[in-house]
Protein backbone atom coordinates (compact mmCIF):
# COMPACT_ATOMS: atom_id res chain seq x y z
CA LEU A 1 13.54 -7.12 55.91
CA LEU A 2 16.58 -5.71 54.69
CA VAL A 3 18.25 -8.88 54.48
CA ILE A 4 15.17 -10.76 53.22
CA ALA A 5 14.59 -8.45 50.35
CA ALA A 6 18.62 -8.80 49.41
CA SER A 7 18.35 -12.51 49.17
CA TYR A 8 15.44 -12.46 47.01
CA SER A 9 16.57 -9.89 44.73
CA GLN A 10 20.03 -11.75 43.84
CA VAL A 11 20.73 -12.41 40.33
CA LEU A 12 22.35 -15.86 39.70
CA THR A 13 26.07 -15.38 38.57
CA GLY A 14 28.98 -17.96 37.88
CA LYS A 15 28.98 -20.84 35.61
CA VAL A 16 27.33 -24.23 36.31
CA PRO A 17 28.30 -27.27 33.83
CA GLY A 18 25.58 -28.10 31.57
CA VAL A 19 23.64 -24.94 32.66
CA THR A 20 23.16 -22.16 30.57
CA ILE A 21 21.35 -19.18 31.96
CA SER A 22 19.85 -16.86 28.99
CA LYS A 23 17.79 -13.73 28.94
CA PRO A 24 14.00 -14.52 28.01
CA TYR A 25 12.69 -14.16 24.33
CA SER A 26 10.93 -10.79 23.32
CA ALA A 27 9.51 -9.40 20.40
CA TYR A 28 12.28 -6.84 20.62
CA ASP A 29 15.49 -8.82 20.43
CA THR A 30 17.61 -7.79 18.06
CA VAL A 31 20.02 -10.97 18.01
CA ILE A 32 18.87 -14.04 16.66
CA LYS A 33 19.32 -17.19 18.97
CA VAL A 34 20.92 -20.15 17.16
CA ILE A 35 20.48 -23.32 19.09
CA TYR A 36 22.42 -26.53 17.65
CA ASN A 37 20.59 -29.66 19.23
CA LYS A 38 22.86 -32.31 19.30
CA PRO A 39 21.61 -36.06 18.75
CA ARG A 40 20.83 -38.01 22.20
CA ILE A 41 23.91 -40.07 23.46
CA LEU A 42 22.80 -43.40 24.62
CA PRO A 43 24.54 -44.03 28.06
CA ASN A 44 27.02 -46.89 28.21
CA LYS A 45 24.35 -48.59 30.50
CA LYS A 46 21.32 -49.21 28.90
CA PRO A 47 18.39 -51.45 29.59
CA ALA A 48 16.61 -54.34 27.29
CA PHE A 49 13.23 -53.66 26.30
CA TYR A 50 10.88 -56.66 25.95
CA ILE A 51 7.30 -56.40 24.71
CA ASN A 52 5.47 -59.38 25.66
CA GLY A 53 8.38 -61.46 26.01
CA THR A 54 9.97 -60.07 22.87
CA LEU A 55 13.34 -58.27 22.80
CA THR A 56 12.81 -54.96 21.02
CA ASN A 57 14.67 -51.60 20.69
CA GLN A 58 13.84 -48.70 23.46
CA ASN A 59 12.44 -46.56 20.47
CA ILE A 60 9.31 -48.38 20.43
CA LEU A 61 8.14 -46.35 23.67
CA GLN A 62 7.56 -43.61 21.35
CA THR A 63 5.12 -45.48 19.17
CA LEU A 64 3.49 -47.93 21.35
CA ASN A 65 0.00 -46.97 22.52
CA GLN A 66 0.14 -46.28 26.37
CA ILE A 67 -3.38 -47.10 26.86
CA GLU A 68 -3.00 -50.78 25.95
CA ILE A 69 -0.11 -51.34 28.39
CA GLU A 70 -1.08 -53.59 31.23
CA THR A 71 2.33 -53.62 33.06
CA ILE A 72 5.85 -52.76 33.18
CA THR A 73 8.30 -54.54 35.32
CA ILE A 74 11.73 -53.84 35.67
CA GLU A 75 14.12 -56.42 36.52
CA LYS A 76 17.68 -54.98 37.87
CA GLU A 77 20.26 -57.38 36.71
CA GLU A 78 23.28 -57.14 34.36
CA PHE A 79 23.40 -59.66 31.59
CA LYS A 80 24.64 -60.01 27.90
CA ILE A 81 22.84 -60.48 24.75
CA ASP A 82 25.00 -60.96 21.44
CA SER A 83 27.91 -59.61 23.20
CA ILE A 84 25.75 -56.31 24.25
CA LYS A 85 25.74 -55.67 28.03
CA TYR A 86 22.63 -54.56 29.60
CA TYR A 87 22.01 -53.46 33.20
CA GLU A 88 18.31 -54.10 33.53
CA LYS A 89 15.18 -55.56 31.79
CA VAL A 90 12.21 -53.54 31.29
CA LEU A 91 9.33 -55.91 30.75
CA ILE A 92 6.28 -54.65 28.80
CA THR A 93 2.98 -56.51 28.71
CA THR A 94 0.06 -55.31 26.76
CA LYS A 95 -3.53 -55.96 27.26
CA LYS A 96 -4.40 -59.57 26.21
CA THR A 97 -7.06 -58.08 23.50
CA TYR A 98 -3.87 -55.92 21.85
CA LYS A 99 -1.23 -57.44 20.25
CA PRO A 100 1.19 -54.62 18.94
CA LYS A 101 2.42 -54.87 15.12
CA ILE A 102 5.87 -54.02 15.33
CA ILE A 103 7.50 -52.76 12.00
CA SER A 104 10.86 -51.17 11.63
CA LEU A 105 11.17 -47.51 9.75
CA SER A 106 12.67 -49.31 6.85
CA ASN A 107 10.33 -51.93 6.46
CA LEU A 108 7.07 -49.45 6.97
CA LYS A 109 8.90 -47.47 3.79
CA ALA A 110 9.11 -50.46 1.45
CA LYS A 111 5.42 -51.38 2.39
CA TYR A 112 3.78 -48.49 2.16
CA LEU A 113 6.37 -45.90 0.45
CA GLU A 114 7.70 -48.01 -2.16
CA SER A 115 7.61 -45.30 -4.97
CA LEU A 116 9.85 -42.89 -2.92
CA LYS A 117 13.31 -42.60 -4.63
CA GLY A 118 16.00 -40.90 -2.80
CA PRO A 119 16.68 -39.98 0.60
CA VAL A 120 14.29 -39.84 3.35
CA ILE A 121 13.88 -38.05 7.01
CA PHE A 122 11.09 -39.44 9.13
CA GLN A 123 9.48 -37.64 11.85
CA ILE A 124 7.25 -39.08 14.32
CA ASP A 125 4.50 -36.49 15.83
CA ASN A 126 7.04 -33.72 14.78
CA GLU A 127 10.13 -35.10 16.27
CA GLN A 128 12.78 -35.99 13.80
CA VAL A 129 14.02 -39.87 13.94
CA ILE A 130 17.62 -40.04 14.76
CA GLY A 131 19.11 -43.55 14.34
CA ASP A 132 19.31 -46.56 11.96
CA TYR A 133 15.77 -47.02 10.39
CA ASP A 134 16.52 -50.66 9.98
CA GLN A 135 16.59 -50.77 13.98
CA TYR A 136 14.01 -48.18 14.61
CA PRO A 137 11.03 -50.32 15.57
CA ILE A 138 7.32 -48.51 15.61
CA ASP A 139 3.85 -50.16 16.21
CA GLU A 140 2.19 -50.17 12.97
CA LYS A 141 -1.28 -50.57 14.91
CA TYR A 142 -0.88 -46.94 16.25
CA ILE A 143 -0.17 -45.00 13.19
CA LEU A 144 -3.09 -42.53 12.19
CA LYS A 145 -1.64 -41.27 9.14
CA ILE A 146 1.46 -40.82 7.01
CA ILE A 147 2.24 -37.75 5.21
CA VAL A 148 4.80 -37.32 2.66
CA GLU A 149 6.18 -33.93 1.66
CA ASP A 150 9.11 -33.66 -0.86
CA PHE A 151 11.84 -31.01 -0.22
CA LYS A 152 13.74 -29.81 -3.11
CA ASN A 153 16.52 -27.00 -3.19
CA PRO A 154 18.37 -27.07 -6.65
CA LYS A 155 20.76 -24.40 -5.51
CA GLU A 156 21.77 -26.74 -2.55
CA LYS A 157 21.35 -30.00 -4.71
CA LEU A 158 18.65 -31.31 -2.08
CA ASN A 159 16.06 -33.81 -3.18
CA LEU A 160 14.59 -35.57 -0.33
CA HIS A 161 11.27 -36.69 1.18
CA ILE A 162 10.22 -35.82 4.61
CA VAL A 163 7.74 -38.78 5.86
CA LYS A 164 5.69 -37.41 8.98
CA ILE A 165 4.01 -40.37 11.07
CA ILE A 166 1.07 -39.11 12.79
CA LEU A 167 0.29 -41.33 15.77
CA LYS A 168 -3.24 -42.55 16.89
CA THR A 169 -2.96 -40.14 20.03
CA GLU A 170 -6.29 -38.43 21.52
CA GLU A 171 -5.05 -35.06 20.44
CA ASN A 172 -3.96 -36.05 16.99
CA ILE A 173 -7.27 -37.89 16.27
CA LYS A 174 -9.22 -34.68 17.27
CA LYS A 175 -7.00 -32.42 15.05
CA ALA A 176 -7.58 -34.97 12.12
CA ASN A 177 -11.56 -34.67 12.53
CA ASN A 178 -11.67 -31.21 12.88
CA ARG A 179 -9.43 -30.40 9.94
CA ILE A 180 -11.20 -28.87 6.74
CA ARG A 181 -10.32 -31.02 3.50
CA GLY A 182 -8.96 -29.73 0.61
CA GLY A 183 -5.64 -27.93 -1.03
CA LYS A 184 -2.55 -29.95 -0.44
CA ASP A 185 -4.00 -33.09 1.44
CA ILE A 186 -4.16 -36.13 -0.77
CA LEU A 187 -5.52 -39.43 0.72
CA ILE A 188 -3.95 -42.45 -0.63
CA ASN A 189 -5.65 -46.00 0.43
């Protein structure tokens, strides 16, 4: 019994590469924890994504309506397209009744937000978009709404727009329908 009790009460010590062990958060913490999120680094080996036979960027998966996907097939083979080496194909086929309307974030900005001048930061369902907006495809049919917030800080000489794209997930639709209208919300068709 003593051996079992001792093994359960051991504290993990030492260092493991890539793993950080920290104390749980508490209301009584006196030191503020600062976390620097680094952009995701894509591996050297990346798959090519196809939707209904059309090559697209992997970022489309974030905004593609999962309910409308009929099949996903993975073909493991190395090949090149325009001198870019891929290690496999991810073939996504949507249901016959659904045709996604793929648009880049840059084209979305030009189409719906042409009056915005200056820098823009995009968020999709509260996740900041990191990457080239010209190469970041989204399914326009899966967008519930677009919220634009201006961010100004004269002291820091910042003047930019935060564009929040809210997708047509079940949760987002439920939140949108339960919201009391008024205040800062402005709807523009």
